[in-house]
Amino acid sequence: MNPVSARKIPLYWLGLALGPAAWAINLQGIYAITPYACARSTSTTIVLSIAMALTAASGSWVSLRAIRRDIAAEWTETRGGRARNFMAWLSVGCGVLFALVILNQLTAALMISPCLR
């Protein structure tokens, strides 16, 4: 592994880290906002959910960009790059999955009154 590619390794993990973190922030934020949303109509849950879904999707986008940038380097490295590519593809899938989970929770929050929770 050359020193240039050693600095790019955290980009592979970004989708794996941002997806669950965005989901956790979204879930706790919606539960924290519920008493205020019941008292008066607010669009804070919508804005929070969309921002966190974009955060999870951006993490998987960065992981995907890291894969595409190092495809040629995989063939020239002596140690190969298959484990990093596996981790990067896992990060892309995880980021997309958590973005979909956040959007699913947004649709549930839009259909159910916050006073019923």
mmCIF file of C-alpha atoms in Angstrom:
data_model
loop_
_atom_site.group_PDB
_atom_site.id
_atom_site.type_symbol
_atom_site.label_atom_id
_atom_site.label_comp_id
_atom_site.label_asym_id
_atom_site.label_seq_id
_atom_site.Cartn_x
_atom_site.Cartn_y
_atom_site.Cartn_z
ATOM 1 C CA MET A 1 0.000 0.000 0.000
ATOM 2 C CA ASN A 2 1.456 3.329 -0.971
ATOM 3 C CA PRO A 3 1.261 6.413 1.298
ATOM 4 C CA VAL A 4 -1.249 8.156 -0.960
ATOM 5 C CA SER A 5 -3.789 5.335 -0.768
ATOM 6 C CA ALA A 6 -3.205 4.942 2.983
ATOM 7 C CA ARG A 7 -4.745 8.371 3.528
ATOM 8 C CA LYS A 8 -7.842 7.443 1.486
ATOM 9 C CA ILE A 9 -8.835 4.396 3.551
ATOM 10 C CA PRO A 10 -11.180 6.291 5.901
ATOM 11 C CA LEU A 11 -13.259 7.283 2.871
ATOM 12 C CA TYR A 12 -14.197 3.641 2.435
ATOM 13 C CA TRP A 13 -15.685 3.584 5.928
ATOM 14 C CA LEU A 14 -17.669 6.814 5.633
ATOM 15 C CA GLY A 15 -20.907 5.202 4.451
ATOM 16 C CA LEU A 16 -20.685 2.631 7.214
ATOM 17 C CA ALA A 17 -20.206 5.321 9.850
ATOM 18 C CA LEU A 18 -22.571 8.050 8.627
ATOM 19 C CA GLY A 19 -25.582 5.825 7.914
ATOM 20 C CA PRO A 20 -26.180 4.474 11.434
ATOM 21 C CA ALA A 21 -25.136 7.774 13.028
ATOM 22 C CA ALA A 22 -27.658 9.705 10.923
ATOM 23 C CA TRP A 23 -30.373 7.188 11.748
ATOM 24 C CA ALA A 24 -29.637 7.420 15.489
ATOM 25 C CA ILE A 25 -29.702 11.224 15.417
ATOM 26 C CA ASN A 26 -32.929 11.161 13.418
ATOM 27 C CA LEU A 27 -34.661 8.699 15.723
ATOM 28 C CA GLN A 28 -33.671 10.486 18.928
ATOM 29 C CA GLY A 29 -34.444 13.866 17.397
ATOM 30 C CA ILE A 30 -37.951 12.829 16.372
ATOM 31 C CA TYR A 31 -38.636 11.453 19.842
ATOM 32 C CA ALA A 32 -37.302 14.637 21.446
ATOM 33 C CA ILE A 33 -39.390 16.896 19.187
ATOM 34 C CA THR A 34 -42.647 14.962 19.676
ATOM 35 C CA PRO A 35 -43.986 16.933 22.696
ATOM 36 C CA TYR A 36 -43.384 20.227 20.902
ATOM 37 C CA ALA A 37 -44.879 18.930 17.657
ATOM 38 C CA CYS A 38 -48.001 17.882 19.524
ATOM 39 C CA ALA A 39 -48.430 21.336 21.061
ATOM 40 C CA ARG A 40 -48.185 23.160 17.732
ATOM 41 C CA SER A 41 -47.781 22.226 14.103
ATOM 42 C CA THR A 42 -44.146 22.246 13.023
ATOM 43 C CA SER A 43 -42.145 20.918 10.092
ATOM 44 C CA THR A 44 -39.014 20.254 12.133
ATOM 45 C CA THR A 45 -39.351 16.476 11.864
ATOM 46 C CA ILE A 46 -39.548 16.694 8.085
ATOM 47 C CA VAL A 47 -36.466 18.904 7.858
ATOM 48 C CA LEU A 48 -34.527 16.726 10.312
ATOM 49 C CA SER A 49 -35.416 13.500 8.508
ATOM 50 C CA ILE A 50 -34.536 14.858 5.081
ATOM 51 C CA ALA A 51 -31.219 16.249 6.361
ATOM 52 C CA MET A 52 -30.294 12.942 7.996
ATOM 53 C CA ALA A 53 -31.309 10.927 4.918
ATOM 54 C CA LEU A 54 -29.090 13.171 2.818
ATOM 55 C CA THR A 55 -26.278 12.685 5.325
ATOM 56 C CA ALA A 56 -26.559 8.893 5.086
ATOM 57 C CA ALA A 57 -26.751 9.056 1.288
ATOM 58 C CA SER A 58 -23.746 11.362 1.101
ATOM 59 C CA GLY A 59 -21.715 8.883 3.152
ATOM 60 C CA SER A 60 -22.503 6.125 0.689
ATOM 61 C CA TRP A 61 -21.747 8.483 -2.219
ATOM 62 C CA VAL A 62 -18.302 9.234 -0.785
ATOM 63 C CA SER A 63 -17.657 5.503 -0.340
ATOM 64 C CA LEU A 64 -18.720 4.907 -3.937
ATOM 65 C CA ARG A 65 -16.375 7.666 -5.123
ATOM 66 C CA ALA A 66 -13.548 6.035 -3.167
ATOM 67 C CA ILE A 67 -14.204 2.761 -5.001
ATOM 68 C CA ARG A 68 -14.216 4.375 -8.429
ATOM 69 C CA ARG A 69 -11.075 6.378 -7.727
ATOM 70 C CA ASP A 70 -8.997 3.342 -6.732
ATOM 71 C CA ILE A 71 -10.126 0.793 -9.323
ATOM 72 C CA ALA A 72 -6.975 1.219 -11.410
ATOM 73 C CA ALA A 73 -4.765 1.175 -8.311
ATOM 74 C CA GLU A 74 -6.184 -2.214 -7.303
ATOM 75 C CA TRP A 75 -4.471 -3.884 -10.240
ATOM 76 C CA THR A 76 -1.134 -2.151 -9.680
ATOM 77 C CA GLU A 77 -0.851 -2.795 -5.934
ATOM 78 C CA THR A 78 1.048 -5.869 -4.875
ATOM 79 C CA ARG A 79 -1.228 -6.578 -1.910
ATOM 80 C CA GLY A 80 -4.421 -6.133 -3.905
ATOM 81 C CA GLY A 81 -7.445 -4.166 -2.929
ATOM 82 C CA ARG A 82 -10.201 -6.699 -2.622
ATOM 83 C CA ALA A 83 -10.754 -6.341 1.125
ATOM 84 C CA ARG A 84 -10.993 -2.564 0.804
ATOM 85 C CA ASN A 85 -13.388 -2.876 -2.109
ATOM 86 C CA PHE A 86 -15.554 -5.277 -0.124
ATOM 87 C CA MET A 87 -15.622 -2.860 2.801
ATOM 88 C CA ALA A 88 -16.395 0.051 0.491
ATOM 89 C CA TRP A 89 -19.277 -1.775 -1.191
ATOM 90 C CA LEU A 90 -20.570 -2.784 2.236
ATOM 91 C CA SER A 91 -20.406 0.888 3.247
ATOM 92 C CA VAL A 92 -22.317 1.945 0.138
ATOM 93 C CA GLY A 93 -25.046 -0.596 0.830
ATOM 94 C CA CYS A 94 -25.233 0.318 4.497
ATOM 95 C CA GLY A 95 -25.528 4.034 3.725
ATOM 96 C CA VAL A 96 -28.297 3.442 1.187
ATOM 97 C CA LEU A 97 -30.124 1.090 3.549
ATOM 98 C CA PHE A 98 -30.074 3.580 6.415
ATOM 99 C CA ALA A 99 -31.168 6.413 4.113
ATOM 100 C CA LEU A 100 -34.180 4.294 3.132
ATOM 101 C CA VAL A 101 -34.915 3.508 6.788
ATOM 102 C CA ILE A 102 -34.866 7.223 7.628
ATOM 103 C CA LEU A 103 -37.220 7.999 4.741
ATOM 104 C CA ASN A 104 -39.492 5.164 5.901
ATOM 105 C CA GLN A 105 -39.629 6.702 9.371
ATOM 106 C CA LEU A 106 -40.405 10.063 7.765
ATOM 107 C CA THR A 107 -43.428 8.622 5.987
ATOM 108 C CA ALA A 108 -44.625 7.092 9.257
ATOM 109 C CA ALA A 109 -44.162 10.422 11.047
ATOM 110 C CA LEU A 110 -46.172 12.160 8.325
ATOM 111 C CA MET A 111 -49.063 9.692 8.516
ATOM 112 C CA ILE A 112 -49.359 9.387 12.293
ATOM 113 C CA SER A 113 -50.256 12.329 14.488
ATOM 114 C CA PRO A 114 -47.471 13.215 16.940
ATOM 115 C CA CYS A 115 -50.024 13.422 19.768
ATOM 116 C CA LEU A 116 -50.718 9.668 19.473
ATOM 117 C CA ARG A 117 -47.136 8.671 20.278
#
